[in-house]
GROMACS .gro file of C-alpha atoms in nm:
model
  276
    1MET     CA    1   0.395  -1.602   1.902
    2HIS     CA    2   0.379  -1.470   1.545
    3ASN     CA    3   0.687  -1.210   1.401
    4PHE     CA    4   0.517  -1.016   1.129
    5ASN     CA    5   0.838  -0.847   1.028
    6ALA     CA    6   1.091  -1.127   1.047
    7ASP     CA    7   0.829  -1.394   0.888
    8TRP     CA    8   0.846  -1.186   0.595
    9ILE     CA    9   1.207  -1.102   0.487
   10ASN     CA   10   1.279  -1.511   0.549
   11HIS     CA   11   0.966  -1.624   0.251
   12ALA     CA   12   1.120  -1.286   0.068
   13CYS     CA   13   1.442  -1.470   0.099
   14LYS     CA   14   1.253  -1.748  -0.016
   15LEU     CA   15   1.099  -1.630  -0.318
   16ASP     CA   16   1.426  -1.478  -0.384
   17THR     CA   17   1.680  -1.759  -0.286
   18THR     CA   18   1.427  -2.043  -0.455
   19GLY     CA   19   1.142  -1.890  -0.668
   20ASN     CA   20   1.079  -2.053  -0.954
   21GLU     CA   21   1.146  -1.758  -1.272
   22ILE     CA   22   0.875  -1.636  -1.462
   23ALA     CA   23   0.784  -1.350  -1.681
   24PRO     CA   24   0.343  -1.228  -1.691
   25ARG     CA   25   0.321  -0.976  -1.898
   26GLY     CA   26   0.703  -0.978  -1.975
   27LYS     CA   27   0.802  -0.949  -1.644
   28LYS     CA   28   1.094  -1.105  -1.487
   29THR     CA   29   0.954  -1.267  -1.192
   30LYS     CA   30   1.034  -1.554  -0.900
   31GLU     CA   31   0.773  -1.723  -0.811
   32LEU     CA   32   0.616  -2.016  -0.531
   33LEU     CA   33   0.287  -2.144  -0.589
   34CYS     CA   34   0.093  -2.264  -0.255
   35GLN     CA   35   0.299  -2.105  -0.016
   36SER     CA   36   0.075  -1.918   0.314
   37ILE     CA   37   0.243  -1.755   0.616
   38THR     CA   38   0.036  -1.652   0.926
   39ILE     CA   39   0.014  -1.309   1.103
   40ASP     CA   40  -0.041  -1.194   1.466
   41MET     CA   41  -0.283  -0.962   1.390
   42ARG     CA   42  -0.235  -0.714   1.734
   43ARG     CA   43   0.079  -0.721   1.534
   44PRO     CA   44   0.021  -0.722   1.163
   45VAL     CA   45   0.225  -0.353   1.070
   46LEU     CA   46   0.588  -0.441   0.906
   47THR     CA   47   0.823  -0.191   1.025
   48ILE     CA   48   1.188  -0.265   0.903
   49PRO     CA   49   1.301   0.034   0.841
   50GLY     CA   50   1.483  -0.081   0.485
   51ARG     CA   51   1.087  -0.136   0.306
   52LYS     CA   52   1.023   0.184   0.366
   53LEU     CA   53   0.648   0.150   0.428
   54ASN     CA   54   0.362   0.457   0.287
   55TYR     CA   55   0.256   0.428   0.688
   56LYS     CA   56  -0.029   0.679   0.561
   57PHE     CA   57  -0.090   0.476   0.288
   58MET     CA   58  -0.179   0.158   0.491
   59ALA     CA   59  -0.406   0.372   0.667
   60ALA     CA   60  -0.566   0.534   0.383
   61GLU     CA   61  -0.595   0.221   0.212
   62ALA     CA   62  -0.782   0.019   0.524
   63TYR     CA   63  -1.001   0.280   0.562
   64TRP     CA   64  -1.109   0.327   0.200
   65ILE     CA   65  -1.114  -0.090   0.229
   66LEU     CA   66  -1.397  -0.081   0.569
   67SER     CA   67  -1.590   0.222   0.424
   68GLY     CA   68  -1.695   0.026   0.149
   69ASP     CA   69  -1.556   0.254  -0.097
   70ASP     CA   70  -1.432   0.240  -0.432
   71LYS     CA   71  -1.371   0.574  -0.563
   72VAL     CA   72  -1.042   0.657  -0.724
   73GLU     CA   73  -1.010   1.026  -0.643
   74ASN     CA   74  -1.074   0.881  -0.235
   75ILE     CA   75  -0.733   0.687  -0.219
   76SER     CA   76  -0.535   0.805  -0.491
   77PRO     CA   77  -0.417   1.182  -0.270
   78PHE     CA   78  -0.232   0.917  -0.052
   79CYS     CA   79  -0.070   0.669  -0.380
   80LYS     CA   80  -0.019   0.837  -0.680
   81ASN     CA   81   0.055   0.483  -0.898
   82ILE     CA   82  -0.269   0.372  -0.792
   83ALA     CA   83  -0.496   0.608  -1.062
   84GLN     CA   84  -0.379   0.319  -1.337
   85PHE     CA   85  -0.538   0.022  -1.175
   86SER     CA   86  -0.867   0.239  -1.266
   87ASP     CA   87  -1.113   0.223  -1.640
   88ASP     CA   88  -1.224   0.425  -1.629
   89GLY     CA   89  -1.070   0.691  -1.372
   90GLU     CA   90  -1.375   0.686  -1.147
   91ARG     CA   91  -1.395   0.396  -1.002
   92PHE     CA   92  -1.211   0.062  -0.939
   93PHE     CA   93  -1.319  -0.340  -1.124
   94GLY     CA   94  -1.146  -0.515  -0.807
   95ALA     CA   95  -1.270  -0.281  -0.533
   96TYR     CA   96  -1.313  -0.452  -0.211
   97GLY     CA   97  -1.472  -0.245   0.038
   98PRO     CA   98  -1.782  -0.300  -0.159
   99LYS     CA   99  -1.778  -0.669  -0.207
  100ILE     CA  100  -1.684  -0.690   0.201
  101GLN     CA  101  -1.963  -0.387   0.306
  102ASP     CA  102  -2.193  -0.578   0.200
  103GLN     CA  103  -2.113  -0.947   0.322
  104LEU     CA  104  -1.994  -0.790   0.641
  105PRO     CA  105  -2.317  -0.817   0.829
  106TYR     CA  106  -2.351  -1.179   0.723
  107VAL     CA  107  -2.030  -1.264   0.854
  108VAL     CA  108  -2.111  -1.109   1.198
  109GLU     CA  109  -2.460  -1.231   1.237
  110LYS     CA  110  -2.259  -1.626   1.189
  111LEU     CA  111  -2.060  -1.587   1.403
  112THR     CA  112  -2.318  -1.418   1.640
  113GLU     CA  113  -2.580  -1.761   1.625
  114ASP     CA  114  -2.361  -1.997   1.630
  115PRO     CA  115  -1.953  -1.895   1.746
  116PHE     CA  116  -1.845  -2.218   1.578
  117SER     CA  117  -2.001  -2.142   1.293
  118ARG     CA  118  -1.749  -2.259   0.961
  119GLN     CA  119  -1.983  -2.086   0.729
  120ALA     CA  120  -1.874  -1.663   0.808
  121GLY     CA  121  -1.728  -1.566   0.523
  122LEU     CA  122  -1.724  -1.360   0.251
  123THR     CA  123  -1.587  -1.352  -0.131
  124ILE     CA  124  -1.381  -1.077  -0.355
  125TRP     CA  125  -1.389  -1.260  -0.640
  126ARG     CA  126  -1.643  -1.076  -0.973
  127GLU     CA  127  -1.690  -1.477  -1.132
  128ASN     CA  128  -1.612  -1.447  -1.554
  129PRO     CA  129  -1.440  -1.105  -1.475
  130PRO     CA  130  -1.404  -0.870  -1.780
  131ALA     CA  131  -1.104  -0.713  -1.978
  132THR     CA  132  -1.082  -0.484  -1.698
  133LYS     CA  133  -0.708  -0.345  -1.553
  134ASP     CA  134  -0.807  -0.378  -1.173
  135VAL     CA  135  -0.890  -0.817  -1.150
  136PRO     CA  136  -0.908  -0.883  -0.809
  137CYS     CA  137  -0.600  -1.047  -0.616
  138THR     CA  138  -0.797  -1.217  -0.302
  139ILE     CA  139  -1.047  -1.416  -0.381
  140SER     CA  140  -1.219  -1.480  -0.009
  141ILE     CA  141  -1.205  -1.430   0.343
  142PHE     CA  142  -1.306  -1.713   0.654
  143PHE     CA  143  -1.350  -1.597   0.974
  144SER     CA  144  -1.361  -1.857   1.326
  145ILE     CA  145  -1.352  -1.787   1.692
  146ARG     CA  146  -1.172  -1.959   1.893
  147ASP     CA  147  -1.076  -1.995   2.248
  148GLY     CA  148  -1.220  -1.696   2.257
  149LEU     CA  149  -1.009  -1.532   1.978
  150LEU     CA  150  -1.099  -1.417   1.644
  151HIS     CA  151  -0.850  -1.571   1.357
  152VAL     CA  152  -0.883  -1.493   1.026
  153HIS     CA  153  -0.824  -1.702   0.674
  154ALA     CA  154  -0.779  -1.537   0.345
  155ASN     CA  155  -0.730  -1.663   0.000
  156MET     CA  156  -0.541  -1.531  -0.290
  157ARG     CA  157  -0.441  -1.577  -0.600
  158SER     CA  158  -0.199  -1.349  -0.678
  159SER     CA  159   0.030  -1.203  -0.339
  160ASP     CA  160   0.417  -0.958  -0.365
  161VAL     CA  161   0.544  -1.037  -0.125
  162TRP     CA  162   0.748  -0.670  -0.167
  163LEU     CA  163   0.465  -0.371  -0.265
  164GLY     CA  164   0.145  -0.597  -0.222
  165LEU     CA  165   0.193  -0.842   0.127
  166PRO     CA  166   0.250  -0.609   0.429
  167TYR     CA  167  -0.047  -0.370   0.404
  168ASP     CA  168  -0.267  -0.698   0.325
  169ALA     CA  169  -0.105  -0.776   0.602
  170PHE     CA  170  -0.266  -0.434   0.762
  171ASN     CA  171  -0.562  -0.417   0.541
  172PHE     CA  172  -0.692  -0.789   0.608
  173SER     CA  173  -0.621  -0.741   0.997
  174MET     CA  174  -0.821  -0.385   1.074
  175LEU     CA  175  -1.115  -0.603   0.909
  176GLY     CA  176  -1.026  -0.860   1.165
  177HIS     CA  177  -1.070  -0.584   1.454
  178LEU     CA  178  -1.380  -0.401   1.233
  179VAL     CA  179  -1.544  -0.776   1.298
  180CYS     CA  180  -1.423  -0.832   1.682
  181ALA     CA  181  -1.585  -0.461   1.768
  182HIS     CA  182  -1.874  -0.503   1.602
  183ILE     CA  183  -2.000  -0.859   1.772
  184ASN     CA  184  -1.781  -0.675   2.065
  185GLN     CA  185  -2.059  -0.483   2.111
  186SER     CA  186  -2.303  -0.688   2.026
  187ASP     CA  187  -2.456  -0.909   2.305
  188PHE     CA  188  -2.280  -1.181   2.227
  189SER     CA  189  -1.969  -1.035   2.480
  190LYS     CA  190  -2.275  -1.105   2.761
  191THR     CA  191  -2.356  -1.402   2.724
  192HIS     CA  192  -1.940  -1.492   2.647
  193GLY     CA  193  -1.701  -1.267   2.657
  194SER     CA  194  -1.542  -1.104   2.481
  195VAL     CA  195  -1.348  -1.138   2.154
  196ARG     CA  196  -0.967  -1.077   2.076
  197PRO     CA  197  -0.840  -1.094   1.740
  198GLY     CA  198  -0.678  -1.385   1.679
  199ASN     CA  199  -0.440  -1.507   1.361
  200LEU     CA  200  -0.451  -1.375   1.012
  201CYS     CA  201  -0.338  -1.657   0.776
  202ILE     CA  202  -0.310  -1.588   0.405
  203THR     CA  203  -0.262  -1.852   0.169
  204MET     CA  204  -0.110  -1.753  -0.181
  205THR     CA  205  -0.205  -1.989  -0.550
  206SER     CA  206   0.084  -1.720  -0.618
  207SER     CA  207   0.354  -1.598  -0.422
  208HIS     CA  208   0.601  -1.409  -0.593
  209LEU     CA  209   0.830  -1.088  -0.597
  210TYR     CA  210   0.906  -0.895  -0.893
  211ASP     CA  211   1.271  -0.897  -1.055
  212GLU     CA  212   1.355  -0.523  -1.000
  213ASN     CA  213   1.213  -0.576  -0.633
  214ARG     CA  214   1.470  -0.830  -0.563
  215GLU     CA  215   1.755  -0.544  -0.498
  216GLY     CA  216   1.583  -0.393  -0.204
  217VAL     CA  217   1.500  -0.758  -0.067
  218ASP     CA  218   1.880  -0.845  -0.042
  219ALA     CA  219   1.995  -0.485   0.089
  220VAL     CA  220   1.728  -0.583   0.380
  221ALA     CA  221   1.860  -0.875   0.425
  222ARG     CA  222   2.175  -0.781   0.504
  223GLU     CA  223   2.051  -0.500   0.753
  224LEU     CA  224   1.838  -0.798   0.905
  225PHE     CA  225   2.156  -0.967   0.911
  226MET     CA  226   2.380  -0.724   1.109
  227LYS     CA  227   2.095  -0.646   1.382
  228VAL     CA  228   2.064  -1.022   1.468
  229PHE     CA  229   2.407  -1.016   1.440
  230PHE     CA  230   2.508  -0.772   1.748
  231GLY     CA  231   2.182  -0.839   1.983
  232SER     CA  232   2.030  -0.533   1.848
  233VAL     CA  233   1.660  -0.670   1.691
  234ASP     CA  234   1.405  -0.445   1.948
  235ASP     CA  235   1.293  -0.281   1.591
  236LEU     CA  236   1.128  -0.657   1.516
  237ILE     CA  237   0.902  -0.708   1.769
  238THR     CA  238   0.650  -0.419   1.752
  239PRO     CA  239   0.407  -0.269   2.036
  240ASP     CA  240  -0.028  -0.463   2.072
  241THR     CA  241  -0.287  -0.207   1.894
  242PRO     CA  242  -0.478  -0.100   2.164
  243ALA     CA  243  -0.766  -0.306   2.315
  244ILE     CA  244  -0.980   0.007   2.185
  245LEU     CA  245  -0.981  -0.076   1.848
  246TYR     CA  246  -1.157  -0.468   1.827
  247SER     CA  247  -1.348  -0.302   2.086
  248ARG     CA  248  -1.555  -0.007   1.955
  249ALA     CA  249  -1.599   0.027   1.538
  250ASP     CA  250  -1.658   0.349   1.560
  251VAL     CA  251  -1.264   0.403   1.747
  252LEU     CA  252  -1.178   0.238   1.477
  253MET     CA  253  -1.218   0.395   1.153
  254ALA     CA  254  -1.201   0.691   1.338
  255THR     CA  255  -0.817   0.620   1.412
  256LEU     CA  256  -0.729   0.510   1.055
  257LYS     CA  257  -0.935   0.777   0.923
  258ASP     CA  258  -0.671   0.997   1.207
  259LEU     CA  259  -0.428   0.816   1.092
  260ARG     CA  260  -0.342   0.840   0.681
  261THR     CA  261  -0.229   1.186   0.780
  262THR     CA  262   0.043   1.137   1.106
  263GLU     CA  263   0.412   1.161   1.105
  264PRO     CA  264   0.625   1.013   1.247
  265GLY     CA  265   0.659   1.043   1.642
  266ASP     CA  266   0.245   1.056   1.633
  267PRO     CA  267   0.072   0.902   1.962
  268LEU     CA  268  -0.144   0.724   1.708
  269ARG     CA  269   0.103   0.521   1.541
  270TRP     CA  270   0.095   0.279   1.833
  271TRP     CA  271   0.362   0.012   1.563
  272GLU     CA  272   0.639   0.306   1.654
  273GLY     CA  273   0.641   0.250   2.055
  274GLU     CA  274   0.749   0.045   2.290
  275PRO     CA  275   0.655  -0.331   2.306
  276LYS     CA  276   0.485  -0.433   2.611
   0.00000   0.00000   0.00000
């Protein structure tokens, strides 16, 4: 079973210690090419305290993407710095939402017509992108059903292990939940049974860590080493996502919407509960 908390910090430490030094746009960075990480989509939330993930933004971004949105005004209240990547202050050129919304019916159709299809994919990349502050990091996302599990494979040109990967893992996993929900609400489930979220594989052409975040990785690694040393690793294991989130698309979307305003301890934050 994949443990995102453990796999994430291991990958971040690998970058920190063995990554090659580059400086895109003059920013010192450690980089490894052609890397992959596999995540259990039922456990896609990074819960390491030292990372201090913004869970309101995590949910808001997933809701924004799955809603097909690209407007700055609907996501900037949850992340004060995100607006700087818009060219006109109104929309994002590289927003995933419109591309996913346009192609999602095709993905669901391919999978329901043939559960072994290898053609159920969508693209995020824009051909010959113009000069913009928002070139998409993701190229394509493909979906496969095997043994009753939906697996997702995302191909990325660029992935920041500290700033981006924790949120991308959640976003792509929630997309996998949404595809499962659409399939489970179709006639497919009557003949083939329900489909559950399986693994998310993210393949990164450039996996990197900016120099300014290396200290954070070191601090988290020391924190987790002490927990492992003293036998306290409970926070590395998170509960599964509720089954209703991959059974009904409306419930998934409503939950993500409500999660945008929750505080620690809210029952909607399933990842804060006890693993079963």
